[in-house]
Amino acid sequence: RAKAAHSPEPCFYDAQMDDAVRARRELVADLRNAIETRAFELHYQVQASLPTGEIKGYEALVRWNHPTRGMISPACFIPLAEESGEIVPLSIWILRQACVEAALWPNRHVVSVNLSPKHLGDPRLVETVRAALVESGLPAERLMLELTESAIIDDRQFALGQLQALKAMGIAIALDDFGTGYSSLDVLRSFPFDCIKLDASFVAEIDHDEQAVLILRSVATLGRTLNMAVLAEGVEQPSQLAIIAREGCSAVQGYIIGRPSPGLVDPEHVKRMMMLKPHTVDANAARA
Ligand code: C2E
Ligand code: MG
Ligand code: MG
Ligand code: MG
């Protein structure tokens, strides 16, 4: 099921091509108004450490409540915003909103914000992030930025400079969707990532594919060697959670411990879900 969520979804159901093109154009126009009309909101999905089940942080995931089309998936409108140039204003709104909301959380959890490739390419990004922290009062140590490899392949030198400046402020950086795209070792070696997020499409295979387990194990080892946390995304099944814990991943995110939602989750609930194991997990092996 994790796989289905990551395959391209149809955004428009119009029968005619013309209608689809028109719908798309209208949606781009709507994107422009959506920030002012407060049509976007952030949902949060919990991330927990292994093997303790302690909450590590929350990933902010944007939602668009469209006046006539209802909830539209970010998998539809983020690419549209990227192409139409609306992504930078949207991305700034997301960053500021996530910092403001996280600053009010009762516990000092980290908020992880997805950064679009275009925004990483914006020379004002570092100033925008600094301003979002100052305005909200959120300490830099409580912000993590997630980016995919596609964000750094265009102008590697520039991307590296941006990330180093953000790191110097105390912000953590995660490599999102690892295992898809290039997954190049060179990127892991040259960029200052704190966390590798293993893609859900990969996690979906581990309970029936021994090769996938061997690769998972290697990525976990690589993470320990490079001093980067390895978080498995899209974990839905107790069997997947057991394998991920056994193979030494340091964190987990997925429906099994919590779906994205407007509010935070009960830490005791997360711990209980983490104990839903089909067979005993060796906590020492997971820590080694
Ligand atoms: P992502 O950053 O890799 O986020 C993970 C996606 O997997 C989220 O989908 C999340 O709801 C979904 N997910 C989490 N656990 C499970 C699970 O156990 N099973 C399944 N089937 N799915 C799970 P969502 O919220 O629809 O977001 C999709 C993508 O859209 C994100 O992938 C990210 O690339 C992009 N996106 C979302 N919010 C933002 C944002 O604020 N800014 C930017 N630039 N991109 C965003
Ligand atoms: Mg992400
Ligand atoms: Mg991801
Ligand atoms: Mg993704």
Coordinates of C-alpha atoms and ligand atoms in Angstrom, one line a residue:
R1 CA 0.0 0.0 0.0
A2 CA 2.9 2.4 0.6
K3 CA 3.8 2.0 -3.0
A4 CA 0.4 3.2 -4.3
A5 CA 0.8 6.5 -2.4
H6 CA 4.1 7.1 -4.1
S7 CA 3.0 6.3 -7.6
P8 CA 1.7 9.3 -9.6
E9 CA -1.9 10.0 -8.8
P10 CA -4.3 11.5 -11.3
C11 CA -4.9 15.1 -10.2
F12 CA -7.7 15.8 -12.7
Y13 CA -10.6 13.5 -13.6
D14 CA -11.8 15.6 -16.5
A15 CA -12.7 13.3 -19.5
Q16 CA -11.4 15.7 -22.1
M17 CA -7.8 16.7 -22.6
D18 CA -8.9 20.3 -23.1
D19 CA -10.7 20.2 -19.8
A20 CA -7.6 18.9 -18.1
V21 CA -5.5 21.7 -19.5
R22 CA -8.1 24.3 -18.4
A23 CA -8.4 22.7 -15.0
R24 CA -4.7 22.9 -14.6
R25 CA -4.6 26.6 -15.6
E26 CA -7.3 27.4 -13.2
L27 CA -5.6 25.6 -10.4
V28 CA -2.4 27.6 -11.0
A29 CA -4.4 30.8 -10.7
D30 CA -6.0 29.5 -7.5
L31 CA -2.6 28.7 -6.1
R32 CA -1.8 32.4 -6.3
N33 CA -4.8 33.3 -4.1
A34 CA -4.5 30.4 -1.7
I35 CA -2.0 31.9 0.6
E36 CA -4.0 35.1 1.2
T37 CA -7.2 33.2 1.6
R38 CA -5.5 30.9 4.2
A39 CA -6.5 27.8 2.2
F40 CA -3.3 26.0 3.1
E41 CA -2.7 24.3 6.4
L42 CA 0.0 22.1 7.9
H43 CA -0.5 18.6 9.1
Y44 CA 2.2 16.8 11.2
Q45 CA 3.4 13.3 11.1
V46 CA 5.3 11.9 14.0
Q47 CA 8.8 10.4 13.8
A48 CA 10.0 8.1 16.5
S49 CA 13.4 6.8 17.6
L50 CA 14.3 3.1 17.5
P51 CA 14.3 1.0 19.6
T52 CA 13.0 3.3 22.4
G53 CA 9.8 4.6 20.7
E54 CA 10.6 8.1 22.0
I55 CA 9.2 10.9 19.8
K56 CA 12.0 12.4 17.8
G57 CA 10.0 15.1 15.9
Y58 CA 7.2 15.7 13.4
E59 CA 7.3 16.2 9.6
A60 CA 5.2 19.2 8.4
L61 CA 3.1 18.2 5.4
V62 CA 1.2 20.9 3.6
R63 CA -2.5 20.5 2.8
W64 CA -4.6 22.6 0.4
N65 CA -8.3 22.9 1.1
H66 CA -9.5 24.1 -2.2
P67 CA -12.9 26.0 -2.2
T68 CA -14.5 23.8 -4.8
R69 CA -12.2 20.8 -5.3
G70 CA -11.8 19.9 -1.6
M71 CA -8.5 18.6 -0.3
I72 CA -5.8 18.4 -2.9
S73 CA -2.8 16.3 -2.4
P74 CA 0.7 18.0 -2.2
A75 CA 1.8 15.3 -4.7
C76 CA -0.5 17.2 -7.2
F77 CA 0.0 20.8 -6.3
I78 CA 3.7 21.0 -5.3
P79 CA 4.9 20.0 -8.8
L80 CA 2.3 22.5 -10.2
A81 CA 3.7 25.2 -7.9
E82 CA 7.2 24.3 -8.9
E83 CA 6.5 24.8 -12.6
S84 CA 4.4 27.9 -12.3
G85 CA 6.8 29.8 -10.0
E86 CA 4.4 29.9 -7.0
I87 CA 6.6 27.5 -5.1
V88 CA 8.9 30.1 -3.4
P89 CA 6.1 32.2 -1.8
L90 CA 4.3 29.0 -0.8
S91 CA 7.5 27.5 0.6
I92 CA 8.2 30.7 2.6
W93 CA 4.7 30.5 4.0
I94 CA 5.2 26.8 5.0
L95 CA 8.6 27.5 6.6
R96 CA 7.2 30.4 8.7
Q97 CA 4.0 28.6 9.7
A98 CA 5.9 25.5 10.7
C99 CA 8.3 27.5 12.9
V100 CA 5.5 29.5 14.5
E101 CA 3.4 26.4 15.3
A102 CA 6.4 24.3 16.5
A103 CA 7.5 27.1 18.8
L104 CA 4.2 26.7 20.6
W105 CA 4.5 22.9 21.1
P106 CA 4.6 21.8 24.7
N107 CA 7.5 19.5 24.1
R108 CA 10.7 20.6 22.5
H109 CA 10.4 18.3 19.4
V110 CA 12.1 18.9 16.1
V111 CA 9.9 20.1 13.2
S112 CA 11.0 18.8 9.8
V113 CA 10.1 20.9 6.8
N114 CA 10.3 19.8 3.2
L115 CA 12.3 22.2 1.1
S116 CA 11.5 22.3 -2.6
P117 CA 14.4 22.2 -5.1
K118 CA 13.5 25.7 -6.4
H119 CA 13.6 27.2 -2.9
L120 CA 17.1 25.7 -2.2
G121 CA 18.1 27.6 -5.4
D122 CA 16.8 30.9 -4.0
P123 CA 19.7 33.1 -2.9
R124 CA 17.5 34.6 -0.1
L125 CA 16.7 31.2 1.4
V126 CA 19.3 31.5 4.3
E127 CA 17.9 34.9 5.3
T128 CA 14.3 33.6 5.0
V129 CA 15.1 30.8 7.4
R130 CA 16.9 33.0 9.8
A131 CA 14.0 35.4 9.8
A132 CA 11.5 32.6 10.4
L133 CA 13.5 31.4 13.4
V134 CA 13.8 35.0 14.9
E135 CA 10.1 35.8 14.3
S136 CA 8.9 32.6 15.8
G137 CA 11.4 32.2 18.6
L138 CA 12.1 28.6 17.5
P139 CA 15.7 27.6 18.3
A140 CA 17.6 26.5 15.2
E141 CA 18.3 23.1 16.8
R142 CA 14.5 22.4 16.6
L143 CA 14.4 22.8 12.8
M144 CA 15.2 20.2 10.2
L145 CA 15.0 20.7 6.5
E146 CA 14.3 17.7 4.2
L147 CA 15.4 17.7 0.6
T148 CA 15.7 15.2 -2.2
E149 CA 18.7 14.6 -4.4
S150 CA 16.9 16.3 -7.2
A151 CA 17.4 19.6 -5.3
I152 CA 21.2 19.3 -5.3
I153 CA 22.0 18.0 -8.7
D154 CA 21.4 21.2 -10.7
D155 CA 24.0 23.5 -9.2
R156 CA 25.9 21.3 -6.7
Q157 CA 28.3 24.0 -5.5
F158 CA 25.6 26.5 -4.8
A159 CA 23.5 23.9 -3.1
L160 CA 26.4 22.9 -0.9
G161 CA 27.0 26.5 0.1
Q162 CA 23.4 27.0 1.0
L163 CA 23.3 23.8 3.1
Q164 CA 26.6 24.7 4.9
A165 CA 25.2 28.1 5.8
L166 CA 22.1 26.5 7.2
K167 CA 24.1 23.9 9.1
A168 CA 26.3 26.7 10.6
M169 CA 23.1 28.2 12.0
G170 CA 22.4 24.9 13.8
I171 CA 19.7 23.5 11.5
A172 CA 19.7 19.8 10.7
I173 CA 19.4 18.5 7.1
A174 CA 17.8 15.3 6.0
L175 CA 18.1 13.6 2.6
D176 CA 14.5 12.6 1.7
D177 CA 13.3 9.7 -0.5
F178 CA 16.7 7.9 -0.4
G179 CA 16.7 4.7 -2.5
T180 CA 14.8 6.4 -5.4
G181 CA 16.5 8.7 -7.9
Y182 CA 20.3 8.7 -8.0
S183 CA 21.0 7.7 -4.4
S184 CA 24.6 8.4 -5.1
L185 CA 27.3 7.7 -2.5
D186 CA 29.1 10.8 -3.7
V187 CA 26.2 13.0 -2.5
L188 CA 26.3 11.3 0.9
R189 CA 30.0 11.8 1.2
S190 CA 30.0 15.5 0.1
F191 CA 26.9 16.9 1.7
P192 CA 26.4 17.5 5.4
F193 CA 23.3 15.4 6.1
D194 CA 22.2 14.5 9.6
C195 CA 19.6 12.0 8.5
I196 CA 18.9 9.7 5.6
K197 CA 15.2 9.0 5.0
L198 CA 14.8 5.7 3.3
D199 CA 11.9 5.9 0.8
A200 CA 8.6 4.2 1.5
S201 CA 8.6 2.4 -1.9
F202 CA 11.7 0.6 -0.6
V203 CA 10.3 -0.1 2.9
A204 CA 7.2 -1.7 1.2
E205 CA 9.4 -4.5 -0.2
I206 CA 11.2 -5.6 3.0
D207 CA 8.7 -8.0 4.4
H208 CA 8.8 -10.2 1.2
D209 CA 12.1 -9.5 -0.5
E210 CA 15.3 -10.7 1.1
Q211 CA 17.4 -8.5 -1.2
A212 CA 15.6 -5.4 0.0
V213 CA 16.5 -6.4 3.6
L214 CA 20.1 -6.8 2.7
I215 CA 20.1 -3.3 1.2
L216 CA 18.3 -1.9 4.2
R217 CA 21.0 -3.4 6.4
S218 CA 23.7 -1.8 4.3
V219 CA 22.1 1.6 4.4
A220 CA 21.7 1.3 8.2
T221 CA 25.4 0.4 8.4
L222 CA 26.3 3.3 6.1
G223 CA 24.4 5.7 8.3
R224 CA 26.3 4.6 11.4
T225 CA 29.6 4.8 9.6
L226 CA 28.9 8.3 8.3
N227 CA 27.3 9.4 11.6
M228 CA 23.9 10.0 10.0
A229 CA 20.6 8.8 11.4
V230 CA 18.7 6.4 9.1
L231 CA 14.9 6.9 9.2
A232 CA 12.6 4.4 7.4
E233 CA 9.6 6.1 5.8
G234 CA 6.1 4.8 5.1
V235 CA 6.1 2.0 7.6
E236 CA 2.7 0.5 7.8
Q237 CA 3.0 -3.1 9.0
P238 CA 4.3 -4.6 12.3
S239 CA 6.4 -7.0 10.2
Q240 CA 8.1 -4.1 8.5
L241 CA 8.7 -2.3 11.8
A242 CA 10.3 -5.5 13.3
I243 CA 12.7 -5.8 10.4
I244 CA 13.6 -2.1 10.5
A245 CA 14.3 -2.3 14.2
R246 CA 16.3 -5.5 13.8
E247 CA 18.4 -4.1 11.0
G248 CA 19.5 -1.1 13.0
C249 CA 17.6 1.9 11.6
S250 CA 17.6 4.7 14.1
A251 CA 14.1 6.1 13.5
V252 CA 10.8 5.4 11.9
Q253 CA 7.8 7.2 10.4
G254 CA 4.6 5.8 8.9
Y255 CA 1.0 5.1 9.4
I256 CA 1.8 2.3 11.9
I257 CA 2.8 4.9 14.5
G258 CA 0.8 7.9 13.3
R259 CA -0.9 9.5 10.2
P260 CA -0.3 13.1 9.3
S261 CA -2.8 15.2 11.3
P262 CA -3.4 18.8 12.4
G263 CA -2.4 18.0 16.0
L264 CA 0.3 16.2 17.9
V265 CA 0.1 12.6 19.0
D266 CA 0.1 11.0 22.5
P267 CA 3.6 9.7 23.2
E268 CA 2.2 6.7 25.1
H269 CA 0.3 5.7 22.0
V270 CA 3.4 5.9 19.8
K271 CA 5.3 3.6 22.3
R272 CA 2.4 1.1 22.4
M273 CA 2.3 1.0 18.5
M274 CA 6.1 0.4 18.5
M275 CA 5.5 -2.7 20.7
L276 CA 3.2 -4.3 18.1
K277 CA 5.8 -6.7 17.0
P278 CA 5.0 -10.0 15.3
H279 CA 8.1 -11.6 16.9
T280 CA 10.7 -10.5 19.4
V281 CA 13.0 -7.7 18.3
D282 CA 16.5 -7.7 19.6
A283 CA 16.9 -4.2 20.9
N284 CA 20.7 -4.7 21.4
A285 CA 21.1 -5.6 17.7
A286 CA 19.2 -2.5 16.8
R287 CA 21.5 -0.3 18.9
A288 CA 24.8 -1.9 17.9
Ligands
C2E1 P1 7.5 13.1 1.5 O1 8.2 14.3 2.0 O2 8.4 11.9 1.2 O3 6.4 12.8 2.6 C1 6.0 11.5 2.9 C2 4.6 11.2 2.3 O4 4.3 9.9 2.6 C3 3.5 12.1 2.8 O5 2.5 12.2 1.8 C4 2.9 11.2 3.9 O6 1.6 11.5 4.2 C5 3.0 9.8 3.3 N1 3.1 8.7 4.2 C6 3.6 8.8 5.5 N2 3.5 7.6 6.1 C7 2.9 6.7 5.2 C8 2.5 5.3 5.2 O7 2.8 4.6 6.2 N3 1.9 4.8 4.1 C9 1.7 5.6 3.0 N4 1.0 5.0 2.0 N5 2.0 6.9 2.9 C10 2.6 7.5 4.0 P2 1.9 13.6 1.4 O8 1.6 14.4 2.6 O9 0.8 13.4 0.4 O10 3.1 14.4 0.7 C11 3.6 13.9 -0.5 C12 4.9 14.6 -0.9 O11 4.6 16.0 -1.2 C13 6.0 14.7 0.1 O12 6.7 13.5 0.2 C14 6.8 15.9 -0.3 O13 7.6 15.5 -1.4 C15 5.7 16.8 -0.9 N6 5.3 17.7 0.2 C16 4.4 17.6 1.2 N7 4.4 18.7 2.0 C17 5.3 19.5 1.5 C18 5.8 20.8 1.8 O14 5.3 21.4 2.8 N8 6.7 21.4 1.0 C19 7.2 20.8 -0.1 N9 8.2 21.4 -0.8 N10 6.8 19.5 -0.4 C20 5.9 18.9 0.3
MG2 MG 9.6 14.6 3.4
MG3 MG 10.0 11.0 1.6
MG4 MG 8.2 11.7 -1.3

